[in-house]
Amino acid sequence: MEVKARAPGKIILSGEHAVVHGSTAVAASIDLYTYVTLRFPTPSDDDDTLKLQLKDMALEFLWPISRIKDALSGLGCPDSSTPTSCSIEATKTLAALVEEQNIPEAKIGLASGVSAFLWLYTSIQGYKPATVVVTSELPLGSGLGSSAAFCVALSAALLAFSDSVKIDLNHQGWLLFAEDELDLLNKWAFEGEKIIHGRPSGIDNTVSTYGNMIKFRSGSLTRIKSNLPLKMLITNTKVGRNTKALVASVSERTLRHPDAMNFVFSAVDSISEELSSIIQSPVGDDLSVTQIEEKVEELMEMNQGLLQCMGVSHASIETVLRTTLKYKLASKLTGAGGGGCVLTLLPNRTIVDKVTSELESSGFQCFTAGIGGNGVEIYLGGGSS
């Protein structure tokens, strides 16, 4: 038996950092995906191991099922219908199982993701042999929600072969989950995210699960639907950043300049509210599409200026901004800043070859992505997917 799941990455259209201080943020799914294939062996395979293959990194992890069962069986019976948090005791046990795999020093940052894999797999499927293969179009650690997409796609594949969702296994092609099943899936993915990040906001896994866009403020998530097919050029500066340190630096600046920074956060809130209103507005002829795109461009530019006021830009980000401005394109950083990725709105019929070529010649990595598409899906049946 085999199933493939895919889950999209995400971008923050507006409101990063300010959301920590009570402002509204808007996030959207992008049509760049993480894929997880789950395959159970047949009796004739005589395979009693759990394998995790990270194809993009040429890494494979393997555990005898008996080893996993001995380590985790004291934690109770698996129940796929009840998302369960990983206890401190279980976290230590998982870390020991991962440590046995001798992850290369250069890839040690993957350890928490492998722990999340073990927790989600055993919590949903129990102690069954299987092979799980992971590939991704999302760069790691760049602010595009790669870990959430992994947790969502993995949860989807695992739940597809559980009693907690009703999937037509005779279906051929990509298939969406029912609304209540998405809620369960999202909660499981959030448990995986907690193992990886400690205290995640839940934005990334929610966008990856449901797709389209969400509005987020003070812990409250509201799903919104875009009526405008926006397209973005996403430029990965390949500059790593420390999200916690950047969040702390904004808070410190706020303590030093409370009045000025509160005006900044208020302005960001207005931008997010206007942006969410614009992207939900009805779309008519080409003229109205152009007018909407122009408003989105202006809001992106204003948001970027306010992010610069917060002190979270970076020389690499400024290089991307200058380059895209030469082509009369509006850009802003997305996520924590300090490097990471930059969004550039691509208005209807924009030719991107020249700007992409110039950015790539500066050592950056570029992707073109539609935003606000479907969330997680599974693929059933043979043939190409």
Short mmCIF file of C-alpha atoms in Angstrom, two decimals:
data_model
loop_
_atom_site.label_atom_id
_atom_site.label_comp_id
_atom_site.label_asym_id
_atom_site.label_seq_id
_atom_site.Cartn_x
_atom_site.Cartn_y
_atom_site.Cartn_z
CA MET A 1 0.00 0.00 0.00
CA GLU A 2 1.27 3.46 -0.86
CA VAL A 3 0.04 7.03 -0.57
CA LYS A 4 1.66 10.35 -1.44
CA ALA A 5 0.82 13.64 0.27
CA ARG A 6 1.86 17.17 -0.59
CA ALA A 7 1.61 20.32 1.50
CA PRO A 8 2.43 23.89 0.43
CA GLY A 9 4.87 26.36 1.92
CA LYS A 10 3.83 29.81 3.07
CA ILE A 11 4.75 33.47 2.88
CA ILE A 12 3.91 36.39 5.16
CA LEU A 13 2.33 39.05 2.94
CA SER A 14 2.26 41.65 5.71
CA GLY A 15 2.57 42.08 9.45
CA GLU A 16 5.68 40.09 10.42
CA HIS A 17 7.24 41.25 13.73
CA ALA A 18 4.39 43.73 14.30
CA VAL A 19 2.10 40.75 14.94
CA VAL A 20 4.10 40.03 18.11
CA HIS A 21 3.06 43.48 19.33
CA GLY A 22 -0.66 43.09 18.63
CA SER A 23 -0.89 44.02 14.94
CA THR A 24 -2.63 41.99 12.24
CA ALA A 25 -0.60 39.77 9.89
CA VAL A 26 -1.63 38.17 6.59
CA ALA A 27 -0.11 34.87 5.40
CA ALA A 28 -0.69 32.87 2.23
CA SER A 29 0.11 29.45 0.81
CA ILE A 30 2.46 29.18 -2.17
CA ASP A 31 2.50 26.51 -4.87
CA LEU A 32 5.87 25.13 -3.80
CA TYR A 33 5.41 21.83 -1.96
CA THR A 34 6.89 19.25 0.34
CA TYR A 35 6.02 15.68 -0.69
CA VAL A 36 5.81 12.68 1.62
CA THR A 37 5.32 9.13 0.29
CA LEU A 38 4.30 6.42 2.76
CA ARG A 39 4.70 2.80 1.75
CA PHE A 40 3.92 -0.29 3.86
CA PRO A 41 5.76 -3.51 2.99
CA THR A 42 3.96 -6.65 1.85
CA PRO A 43 4.39 -9.87 3.86
CA SER A 44 6.70 -11.20 1.15
CA ASP A 45 9.07 -8.24 1.67
CA ASP A 46 10.06 -9.63 5.08
CA ASP A 47 10.92 -6.10 6.26
CA ASP A 48 10.53 -5.20 9.92
CA THR A 49 12.09 -1.72 9.92
CA LEU A 50 10.94 1.89 9.79
CA LYS A 51 12.87 3.88 7.19
CA LEU A 52 12.94 7.65 6.63
CA GLN A 53 14.54 8.77 3.37
CA LEU A 54 15.34 12.47 2.87
CA LYS A 55 15.97 12.35 -0.86
CA ASP A 56 17.12 15.97 -1.31
CA MET A 57 19.90 15.43 1.24
CA ALA A 58 20.75 11.86 0.29
CA LEU A 59 20.12 10.74 3.89
CA GLU A 60 18.39 7.60 5.14
CA PHE A 61 17.49 6.71 8.73
CA LEU A 62 16.51 3.19 9.75
CA TRP A 63 15.18 1.73 13.00
CA PRO A 64 14.15 -1.87 13.75
CA ILE A 65 10.51 -1.76 14.85
CA SER A 66 11.45 -3.76 17.94
CA ARG A 67 13.87 -0.97 18.97
CA ILE A 68 11.20 1.73 18.63
CA LYS A 69 8.63 -0.37 20.46
CA ASP A 70 11.00 -1.05 23.36
CA ALA A 71 11.78 2.66 23.65
CA LEU A 72 8.25 4.05 23.36
CA SER A 73 5.82 1.34 24.38
CA GLY A 74 5.56 2.74 27.92
CA LEU A 75 3.90 5.87 26.56
CA GLY A 76 0.51 4.21 25.99
CA CYS A 77 -1.44 3.01 22.96
CA PRO A 78 -1.43 5.10 19.77
CA ASP A 79 -4.69 6.93 19.02
CA SER A 80 -4.81 8.74 15.68
CA SER A 81 -8.07 10.50 16.61
CA THR A 82 -6.51 12.37 19.57
CA PRO A 83 -3.55 14.65 18.83
CA THR A 84 -1.10 14.25 21.71
CA SER A 85 1.75 16.48 22.84
CA CYS A 86 5.20 14.98 23.20
CA SER A 87 6.14 14.88 26.91
CA ILE A 88 9.58 15.80 28.22
CA GLU A 89 10.22 12.10 28.88
CA ALA A 90 9.20 11.16 25.33
CA THR A 91 11.30 13.98 23.89
CA LYS A 92 14.40 12.56 25.58
CA THR A 93 13.59 9.05 24.31
CA LEU A 94 13.11 10.31 20.76
CA ALA A 95 16.38 12.26 20.93
CA ALA A 96 18.18 9.05 21.92
CA LEU A 97 16.64 7.17 18.97
CA VAL A 98 17.72 9.96 16.63
CA GLU A 99 21.21 10.15 18.11
CA GLU A 100 21.73 6.47 17.27
CA GLN A 101 21.50 7.41 13.60
CA ASN A 102 24.76 9.41 13.65
CA ILE A 103 23.47 12.40 11.68
CA PRO A 104 26.36 14.19 9.93
CA GLU A 105 27.53 17.26 11.86
CA ALA A 106 26.61 19.56 8.95
CA LYS A 107 23.03 18.23 9.04
CA ILE A 108 22.55 18.13 12.83
CA GLY A 109 19.83 20.80 12.53
CA LEU A 110 17.61 18.07 11.07
CA ALA A 111 17.54 16.15 14.37
CA SER A 112 14.41 17.85 15.72
CA GLY A 113 12.60 17.16 12.44
CA VAL A 114 13.51 13.47 12.66
CA SER A 115 12.22 13.43 16.27
CA ALA A 116 8.95 14.99 15.04
CA PHE A 117 8.75 12.27 12.38
CA LEU A 118 9.13 9.50 14.95
CA TRP A 119 6.52 11.05 17.25
CA LEU A 120 3.91 11.57 14.54
CA TYR A 121 4.52 8.16 12.97
CA THR A 122 4.27 6.14 16.18
CA SER A 123 1.39 8.24 17.58
CA ILE A 124 -0.76 7.77 14.47
CA GLN A 125 0.36 4.43 13.02
CA GLY A 126 1.89 2.69 16.03
CA TYR A 127 4.71 0.20 15.56
CA LYS A 128 4.40 -0.90 11.94
CA PRO A 129 7.25 -1.27 9.45
CA ALA A 130 7.17 1.25 6.61
CA THR A 131 9.25 3.40 4.29
CA VAL A 132 8.67 7.17 4.27
CA VAL A 133 10.26 9.20 1.48
CA VAL A 134 10.46 13.01 1.68
CA THR A 135 11.26 15.48 -1.11
CA SER A 136 10.72 19.24 -1.15
CA GLU A 137 10.68 22.27 -3.40
CA LEU A 138 11.09 24.52 -0.34
CA PRO A 139 14.55 25.66 0.82
CA LEU A 140 15.17 24.85 4.48
CA GLY A 141 15.39 27.60 7.08
CA SER A 142 14.44 30.40 4.72
CA GLY A 143 11.10 31.42 6.24
CA LEU A 144 8.87 29.61 3.72
CA GLY A 145 7.41 27.15 6.22
CA SER A 146 9.38 24.07 5.19
CA SER A 147 9.10 22.36 8.58
CA ALA A 148 5.35 22.95 8.76
CA ALA A 149 4.86 21.63 5.22
CA PHE A 150 6.79 18.49 6.26
CA CYS A 151 4.65 17.99 9.38
CA VAL A 152 1.41 18.61 7.44
CA ALA A 153 2.30 16.30 4.53
CA LEU A 154 3.51 13.59 6.92
CA SER A 155 0.36 13.84 9.06
CA ALA A 156 -1.77 13.62 5.91
CA ALA A 157 -0.05 10.47 4.66
CA LEU A 158 -0.24 8.80 8.09
CA LEU A 159 -3.89 9.70 8.69
CA ALA A 160 -4.86 8.45 5.21
CA PHE A 161 -4.16 4.93 6.48
CA SER A 162 -5.88 5.38 9.84
CA ASP A 163 -9.44 4.90 11.09
CA SER A 164 -9.71 8.63 11.84
CA VAL A 165 -10.35 9.80 8.27
CA LYS A 166 -12.53 8.43 5.51
CA ILE A 167 -10.55 8.19 2.29
CA ASP A 168 -11.75 6.43 -0.85
CA LEU A 169 -8.70 4.23 -1.47
CA ASN A 170 -10.06 3.44 -4.95
CA HIS A 171 -9.80 7.12 -5.96
CA GLN A 172 -7.26 7.94 -8.68
CA GLY A 173 -5.35 11.24 -8.48
CA TRP A 174 -5.10 14.13 -6.01
CA LEU A 175 -7.72 14.31 -3.30
CA LEU A 176 -8.68 16.91 -0.67
CA PHE A 177 -9.58 16.06 2.92
CA ALA A 178 -12.95 16.87 4.47
CA GLU A 179 -13.15 19.95 6.70
CA ASP A 180 -13.25 18.05 10.01
CA GLU A 181 -10.38 15.85 8.84
CA LEU A 182 -8.32 18.95 8.08
CA ASP A 183 -8.87 20.15 11.63
CA LEU A 184 -7.52 16.85 13.01
CA LEU A 185 -4.62 16.88 10.57
CA ASN A 186 -3.73 20.47 11.48
CA LYS A 187 -3.65 19.62 15.18
CA TRP A 188 -1.31 16.69 14.59
CA ALA A 189 0.97 18.83 12.41
CA PHE A 190 1.07 21.45 15.17
CA GLU A 191 2.32 18.78 17.59
CA GLY A 192 5.16 18.08 15.16
CA GLU A 193 5.93 21.78 14.86
CA LYS A 194 6.15 22.06 18.66
CA ILE A 195 8.85 19.39 18.71
CA ILE A 196 10.82 21.29 16.05
CA HIS A 197 10.31 24.89 17.20
CA GLY A 198 9.23 24.76 20.84
CA ARG A 199 6.52 27.43 20.82
CA PRO A 200 5.32 27.96 17.23
CA SER A 201 2.46 30.37 16.46
CA GLY A 202 0.49 27.83 14.45
CA ILE A 203 0.37 30.12 11.41
CA ASP A 204 2.66 27.99 9.23
CA ASN A 205 0.91 24.64 9.73
CA THR A 206 -2.56 26.25 9.43
CA VAL A 207 -1.72 27.87 6.07
CA SER A 208 -0.14 24.63 4.83
CA THR A 209 -3.16 22.58 5.92
CA TYR A 210 -5.98 24.79 4.63
CA GLY A 211 -4.24 26.71 1.85
CA ASN A 212 -5.39 30.08 0.56
CA MET A 213 -4.75 32.86 3.11
CA ILE A 214 -5.20 33.58 6.79
CA LYS A 215 -5.40 36.72 8.88
CA PHE A 216 -3.75 36.46 12.28
CA ARG A 217 -4.00 38.70 15.32
CA SER A 218 -3.39 38.12 19.03
CA GLY A 219 -3.59 34.35 18.71
CA SER A 220 -6.78 34.39 16.60
CA LEU A 221 -6.64 32.90 13.08
CA THR A 222 -9.22 33.81 10.42
CA ARG A 223 -9.21 32.04 7.06
CA ILE A 224 -9.77 34.34 4.08
CA LYS A 225 -10.15 33.63 0.37
CA SER A 226 -8.44 35.61 -2.34
CA ASN A 227 -10.35 36.49 -5.50
CA LEU A 228 -7.17 37.63 -7.23
CA PRO A 229 -4.63 35.18 -8.73
CA LEU A 230 -1.46 36.86 -7.44
CA LYS A 231 1.98 35.66 -8.49
CA MET A 232 5.23 36.32 -6.63
CA LEU A 233 8.91 36.08 -7.40
CA ILE A 234 10.50 34.65 -4.24
CA THR A 235 14.21 35.39 -3.85
CA ASN A 236 16.16 33.36 -1.33
CA THR A 237 19.14 35.46 -0.21
CA LYS A 238 20.72 32.29 1.27
CA VAL A 239 21.63 34.38 4.32
CA GLY A 240 20.78 32.53 7.52
CA ARG A 241 19.08 34.41 10.33
CA ASN A 242 18.27 33.97 13.99
CA THR A 243 14.53 34.52 14.32
CA LYS A 244 14.55 34.72 18.13
CA ALA A 245 17.34 37.32 18.10
CA LEU A 246 15.52 39.44 15.49
CA VAL A 247 12.24 39.32 17.44
CA ALA A 248 14.15 40.33 20.58
CA SER A 249 15.86 43.23 18.79
CA VAL A 250 12.48 44.66 17.72
CA SER A 251 11.24 44.38 21.32
CA GLU A 252 14.37 46.16 22.58
CA ARG A 253 13.90 48.95 20.05
CA THR A 254 10.28 49.25 21.21
CA LEU A 255 11.44 49.69 24.80
CA ARG A 256 13.85 52.46 23.73
CA HIS A 257 11.34 54.25 21.46
CA PRO A 258 7.84 53.19 22.60
CA ASP A 259 5.85 56.05 21.03
CA ALA A 260 7.51 55.86 17.62
CA MET A 261 7.39 52.05 17.46
CA ASN A 262 3.74 51.95 18.47
CA PHE A 263 2.98 54.22 15.51
CA VAL A 264 4.94 51.79 13.31
CA PHE A 265 2.94 48.81 14.59
CA SER A 266 -0.33 50.69 14.13
CA ALA A 267 0.60 51.51 10.53
CA VAL A 268 1.44 47.85 9.85
CA ASP A 269 -1.93 46.84 11.29
CA SER A 270 -3.69 49.24 8.89
CA ILE A 271 -1.70 47.83 5.96
CA SER A 272 -2.65 44.25 6.84
CA GLU A 273 -6.32 45.11 7.24
CA GLU A 274 -6.39 46.99 3.92
CA LEU A 275 -4.49 44.21 2.16
CA SER A 276 -6.89 41.51 3.38
CA SER A 277 -9.82 43.65 2.24
CA ILE A 278 -8.31 44.25 -1.23
CA ILE A 279 -7.48 40.63 -1.94
CA GLN A 280 -11.03 39.58 -1.05
CA SER A 281 -12.65 42.23 -3.26
CA PRO A 282 -14.46 41.12 -6.45
CA VAL A 283 -12.33 41.06 -9.59
CA GLY A 284 -13.83 42.27 -12.87
CA ASP A 285 -12.01 43.27 -16.04
CA ASP A 286 -8.25 43.64 -16.66
CA LEU A 287 -8.38 47.29 -15.56
CA SER A 288 -9.66 46.40 -12.09
CA VAL A 289 -7.00 43.65 -11.80
CA THR A 290 -4.32 46.22 -12.63
CA GLN A 291 -5.71 48.66 -10.08
CA ILE A 292 -5.76 46.00 -7.37
CA GLU A 293 -2.18 44.97 -8.19
CA GLU A 294 -1.05 48.59 -7.97
CA LYS A 295 -2.61 48.92 -4.50
CA VAL A 296 -0.94 45.68 -3.36
CA GLU A 297 2.41 46.98 -4.65
CA GLU A 298 2.05 50.20 -2.67
CA LEU A 299 1.11 48.34 0.50
CA MET A 300 4.10 46.00 0.10
CA GLU A 301 6.44 48.97 -0.33
CA MET A 302 5.01 50.70 2.74
CA ASN A 303 5.30 47.52 4.81
CA GLN A 304 8.93 47.11 3.77
CA GLY A 305 9.68 50.68 4.82
CA LEU A 306 8.19 49.98 8.24
CA LEU A 307 10.21 46.76 8.54
CA GLN A 308 13.31 48.85 7.88
CA CYS A 309 12.16 51.13 10.72
CA MET A 310 12.07 48.03 12.95
CA GLY A 311 15.69 47.27 12.02
CA VAL A 312 15.14 43.83 10.52
CA SER A 313 16.35 44.40 6.97
CA HIS A 314 19.79 43.26 5.77
CA ALA A 315 22.32 44.18 3.08
CA SER A 316 21.27 41.15 1.00
CA ILE A 317 17.61 42.19 1.22
CA GLU A 318 18.47 45.74 0.19
CA THR A 319 20.34 44.37 -2.85
CA VAL A 320 17.21 42.51 -3.95
CA LEU A 321 15.08 45.63 -3.39
CA ARG A 322 17.39 47.79 -5.53
CA THR A 323 17.50 45.18 -8.29
CA THR A 324 13.75 44.70 -8.54
CA LEU A 325 13.12 48.45 -8.31
CA LYS A 326 15.14 48.88 -11.53
CA TYR A 327 12.43 46.83 -13.21
CA LYS A 328 9.67 48.88 -11.51
CA LEU A 329 8.68 45.92 -9.30
CA ALA A 330 7.65 46.19 -5.63
CA SER A 331 9.33 43.96 -3.05
CA LYS A 332 9.40 43.29 0.68
CA LEU A 333 11.08 40.81 2.99
CA THR A 334 8.94 37.95 4.27
CA GLY A 335 9.29 36.37 7.69
CA ALA A 336 11.92 37.28 10.25
CA GLY A 337 14.18 39.32 7.94
CA GLY A 338 17.91 39.61 8.52
CA GLY A 339 18.33 37.57 5.33
CA GLY A 340 15.91 34.81 4.37
CA CYS A 341 13.52 35.49 1.50
CA VAL A 342 12.18 38.52 -0.34
CA LEU A 343 8.80 38.74 -2.12
CA THR A 344 8.36 40.59 -5.39
CA LEU A 345 4.87 41.03 -6.80
CA LEU A 346 4.66 40.03 -10.46
CA PRO A 347 1.79 41.98 -12.04
CA ASN A 348 -0.18 40.37 -14.83
CA ARG A 349 1.94 39.63 -17.92
CA THR A 350 5.23 40.64 -16.24
CA ILE A 351 8.25 39.11 -17.97
CA VAL A 352 10.58 37.95 -15.20
CA ASP A 353 13.55 36.54 -17.13
CA LYS A 354 15.75 39.64 -16.91
CA VAL A 355 15.20 40.41 -13.22
CA THR A 356 15.60 36.72 -12.30
CA SER A 357 18.82 36.49 -14.28
CA GLU A 358 20.26 39.57 -12.56
CA LEU A 359 19.31 38.32 -9.09
CA GLU A 360 20.76 34.88 -9.73
CA SER A 361 23.99 36.44 -11.00
CA SER A 362 24.26 38.03 -7.52
CA GLY A 363 24.19 34.54 -5.97
CA PHE A 364 20.53 34.49 -5.00
CA GLN A 365 18.06 31.66 -5.62
CA CYS A 366 14.75 32.55 -7.32
CA PHE A 367 11.36 30.86 -7.50
CA THR A 368 8.16 31.96 -9.21
CA ALA A 369 5.09 30.95 -7.24
CA GLY A 370 1.36 31.47 -7.31
CA ILE A 371 -0.12 32.26 -3.91
CA GLY A 372 -3.35 31.36 -2.15
CA GLY A 373 -3.85 27.92 -3.70
CA ASN A 374 -5.00 24.61 -2.20
CA GLY A 375 -3.71 23.29 1.08
CA VAL A 376 -2.67 19.72 1.78
CA GLU A 377 -3.70 16.98 -0.67
CA ILE A 378 -3.08 13.26 -1.02
CA TYR A 379 -2.49 11.21 -4.15
CA LEU A 380 -3.92 7.73 -4.51
CA GLY A 381 -3.56 5.20 -7.29
CA GLY A 382 -0.82 4.25 -9.69
CA GLY A 383 0.70 6.18 -12.53
CA SER A 384 2.43 9.54 -12.62
CA SER A 385 1.55 12.26 -10.11
#
